[in-house]
């Protein structure tokens, strides 16, 4: 079984947003001009034998790039393959708390994701704390990005060390840091090792680009701490999984990485 812990089924306005111009220069792909059907995302998953993808909303200051209701609609079209991750506007704390409760109770979402670099503040900022409280109360993980940003925004807010204070303040909250924390991957490993409920996902990186420290962590005491992710559509799952055998993970570590850890952290069942 394979579970993608960080993906998007993007809206056209998300794909065309100028904030991603730098990523398009890297991938040498133009901005799309038409909406992507859910069937295309499912076909991408099929090509890589991915069973489930956790697809997220994107809430940014002053704009909604992928709304929670749009994510719910996408999930409705492929309910056995897609699961929702919500997002909220941290500048409106009470509305954010209400929306988290709606995401979990009414939309059936499995977590909430907010990206510090979009807001220009670290995850220790006071505006995040109502989100942590609501996620802990609802029993769903808080998902975020750690490491540098591809978009031309300051990266410092993605330092994994900020999550140390969050985990101390909310020890019961599950925290999933995506994008492996590079260039501070060893810092991410230290935080995940220190705190029972802090995890790392590998989204935005192909297997042949994982730092050696992360691979050693996955082979050893961190085998229960790392989740597979793609950041699709930036990286299709088939590309992300290329050269997976080069990691030399044993059968148990591989099964935990590809699905078992995500199943446990997000409390997932699959009826595909």
XYZ file of C-alpha atoms in Angstrom:
272
model
C 0.000 0.000 0.000
C 1.151 3.563 -0.738
C -0.237 6.751 0.815
C 0.779 10.210 -0.384
C 0.795 12.405 2.720
C 1.082 15.730 0.852
C -0.592 16.373 -2.483
C -2.917 18.894 -4.039
C -5.617 18.564 -6.604
C -5.080 22.141 -7.760
C -7.534 24.724 -8.941
C -6.606 26.761 -12.011
C -6.076 29.882 -9.886
C -3.671 27.889 -7.702
C -1.723 26.653 -10.716
C -1.582 30.095 -12.297
C -0.658 32.057 -9.182
C 2.468 34.186 -9.799
C 3.952 32.994 -6.518
C 4.840 29.735 -8.298
C 6.692 31.376 -11.225
C 10.043 30.359 -9.755
C 8.946 26.712 -9.569
C 7.837 26.813 -13.188
C 11.288 28.030 -14.173
C 12.801 25.016 -12.419
C 10.447 22.506 -13.985
C 10.407 24.310 -17.361
C 6.625 24.002 -17.570
C 4.246 26.821 -18.476
C 1.260 27.742 -16.320
C -1.754 25.625 -17.318
C -4.687 27.280 -19.061
C -7.466 24.861 -18.098
C -8.749 23.144 -14.982
C -7.288 19.740 -14.139
C -9.940 17.011 -13.842
C -9.917 14.789 -10.771
C -9.594 11.829 -13.124
C -6.116 13.086 -14.094
C -4.978 13.067 -10.485
C -6.356 9.562 -9.981
C -4.631 8.401 -13.174
C -1.346 9.805 -11.866
C -1.866 7.835 -8.667
C -2.664 4.671 -10.615
C 0.562 5.017 -12.613
C 2.551 4.840 -9.370
C 0.244 2.402 -7.536
C -0.631 5.052 -4.943
C -3.752 3.992 -3.067
C -4.611 7.193 -1.194
C -3.636 10.844 -1.501
C -4.193 13.467 1.177
C -5.056 16.569 -0.864
C -4.946 19.951 0.802
C -6.599 23.325 0.627
C -4.473 26.470 0.336
C -5.399 29.564 2.320
C -3.105 32.571 1.854
C -3.282 36.158 3.086
C -6.085 37.847 1.210
C -6.833 34.943 -1.118
C -8.065 31.374 -1.175
C -6.060 29.373 -3.708
C -7.860 26.073 -3.077
C -10.863 26.288 -0.784
C -11.928 23.681 1.739
C -15.210 23.250 -0.099
C -13.374 22.674 -3.370
C -11.259 19.994 -1.708
C -14.445 18.386 -0.399
C -15.851 18.370 -3.940
C -12.695 16.734 -5.286
C -12.828 14.082 -2.564
C -16.499 13.467 -3.373
C -15.501 12.611 -6.963
C -12.980 9.963 -5.841
C -13.930 9.067 -2.268
C -11.950 5.837 -2.204
C -8.734 7.515 -3.372
C -8.661 11.066 -2.014
C -8.847 12.438 1.532
C -9.042 16.086 2.520
C -6.659 18.311 4.456
C -8.093 21.726 5.310
C -6.536 25.159 5.602
C -7.570 28.329 7.442
C -6.943 32.066 7.622
C -4.824 32.535 10.756
C -5.506 36.281 10.806
C -9.097 35.536 11.884
C -8.645 33.244 14.903
C -12.259 32.578 15.876
C -13.308 32.013 12.263
C -10.298 29.702 11.872
C -11.351 27.627 14.878
C -14.917 27.341 13.590
C -13.628 26.352 10.166
C -11.372 23.641 11.590
C -14.341 22.161 13.414
C -16.389 22.282 10.197
C -13.573 20.681 8.211
C -13.380 17.749 10.606
C -17.003 17.315 11.662
C -18.817 18.122 8.415
C -16.289 17.631 5.611
C -14.513 14.639 7.136
C -11.021 16.074 6.689
C -8.046 14.325 8.273
C -5.860 17.306 9.175
C -5.192 21.023 8.794
C -2.277 22.583 6.885
C -0.971 26.140 7.228
C 2.291 27.263 5.598
C 4.352 29.780 7.604
C 6.102 31.206 4.539
C 2.760 32.210 3.023
C 2.045 34.300 6.119
C 5.591 35.542 6.694
C 5.682 34.419 10.326
C 7.127 31.348 12.099
C 4.874 28.661 13.606
C 5.501 30.115 17.076
C 3.535 33.239 16.108
C 0.520 33.818 18.356
C -1.854 33.568 15.370
C -1.085 29.872 15.022
C -1.990 28.966 18.594
C -5.785 28.867 18.185
C -5.197 26.526 15.232
C -3.068 24.209 17.369
C -5.675 24.247 20.112
C -8.485 23.367 17.710
C -6.476 20.614 15.991
C -5.552 19.081 19.358
C -9.166 19.336 20.492
C -10.422 17.670 17.293
C -7.692 15.028 17.338
C -6.294 15.807 13.875
C -2.683 16.522 12.866
C -1.377 19.995 12.136
C 0.579 19.888 8.881
C 3.088 22.498 7.775
C 6.199 23.075 5.689
C 9.701 22.930 7.087
C 12.797 23.921 5.143
C 13.454 26.484 2.460
C 10.815 27.745 0.074
C 10.735 27.211 -3.683
C 8.651 30.359 -4.171
C 10.667 33.551 -3.714
C 9.659 34.130 -0.108
C 11.823 34.153 3.032
C 12.752 30.646 4.162
C 13.761 31.356 7.758
C 10.220 30.880 9.072
C 10.553 27.239 7.952
C 13.335 26.398 10.401
C 12.312 23.102 12.048
C 13.549 24.339 15.428
C 10.423 26.504 15.743
C 8.383 23.319 16.074
C 10.287 22.468 19.249
C 8.420 25.169 21.168
C 5.101 24.250 19.550
C 5.548 20.604 20.551
C 6.460 21.633 24.098
C 3.319 23.753 24.340
C 1.079 21.129 22.700
C 2.568 17.681 23.453
C -0.694 15.961 22.469
C -0.780 17.599 19.027
C 0.486 15.557 16.079
C 2.686 17.753 13.868
C 3.758 16.749 10.365
C 6.545 18.826 8.833
C 6.623 18.478 5.066
C 9.462 19.000 2.561
C 12.054 17.236 4.803
C 13.371 20.461 6.354
C 16.244 20.971 3.907
C 18.760 22.589 4.418
C 18.022 22.023 8.102
C 17.191 18.318 7.799
C 19.318 17.320 10.788
C 17.444 19.929 12.829
C 14.162 18.338 11.697
C 15.451 14.895 12.677
C 16.421 16.193 16.112
C 12.942 17.623 16.722
C 11.206 14.471 15.460
C 13.442 12.371 17.698
C 12.830 14.561 20.749
C 9.042 14.775 20.449
C 6.777 11.746 20.255
C 4.201 13.477 18.060
C 6.444 15.270 15.538
C 6.871 13.690 12.103
C 8.529 14.465 8.762
C 7.160 13.952 5.259
C 9.247 13.770 2.091
C 7.056 15.898 -0.187
C 8.749 18.019 -2.886
C 11.719 15.646 -3.063
C 12.384 12.585 -5.185
C 13.849 9.553 -3.436
C 17.287 10.084 -4.994
C 17.450 13.562 -3.424
C 16.781 12.606 0.192
C 19.693 13.770 2.373
C 21.806 10.914 3.685
C 20.989 11.859 7.282
C 17.280 11.381 6.571
C 17.861 8.005 4.922
C 19.870 6.815 7.930
C 17.057 8.046 10.200
C 14.511 6.075 8.154
C 16.643 2.939 8.370
C 17.057 3.185 12.125
C 15.338 4.843 15.071
C 13.277 7.101 12.812
C 11.515 4.361 10.865
C 8.200 5.285 12.507
C 8.705 9.019 11.945
C 8.870 9.620 8.169
C 5.907 9.677 5.758
C 6.011 9.501 1.973
C 4.752 12.607 0.178
C 5.000 14.094 -3.307
C 3.728 17.695 -3.360
C 1.868 16.747 -6.546
C 1.362 18.348 -9.048
C 4.904 19.672 -8.570
C 6.206 16.080 -8.560
C 4.087 13.145 -9.795
C 4.196 10.087 -7.553
C 5.888 7.944 -10.197
C 8.779 10.423 -10.356
C 8.938 10.800 -6.571
C 9.285 7.030 -6.148
C 12.020 6.541 -8.743
C 15.183 5.047 -7.264
C 13.360 4.109 -4.056
C 15.352 0.865 -3.978
C 18.557 2.904 -3.610
C 17.496 3.779 -0.073
C 18.080 0.149 0.941
C 15.219 0.148 3.440
C 14.286 -3.181 4.978
C 10.749 -4.472 4.437
C 9.414 -3.104 7.716
C 10.918 0.353 7.240
C 9.673 0.529 3.650
C 6.115 -0.446 4.605
C 6.056 2.137 7.400
C 7.422 4.863 5.126
C 5.054 4.223 2.223
C 1.856 3.754 4.209
C 2.034 2.560 7.807
C 3.174 5.818 9.363
C 0.541 7.850 7.513
C -2.159 5.359 8.503
C -1.206 5.738 12.163
C -0.644 9.504 12.229
C -3.818 10.397 10.302
C -5.829 7.442 11.687
C -6.711 6.194 8.223
C -8.656 3.206 7.023
C -8.856 2.264 3.365
C -11.715 0.491 1.644
C -10.464 0.700 -1.936
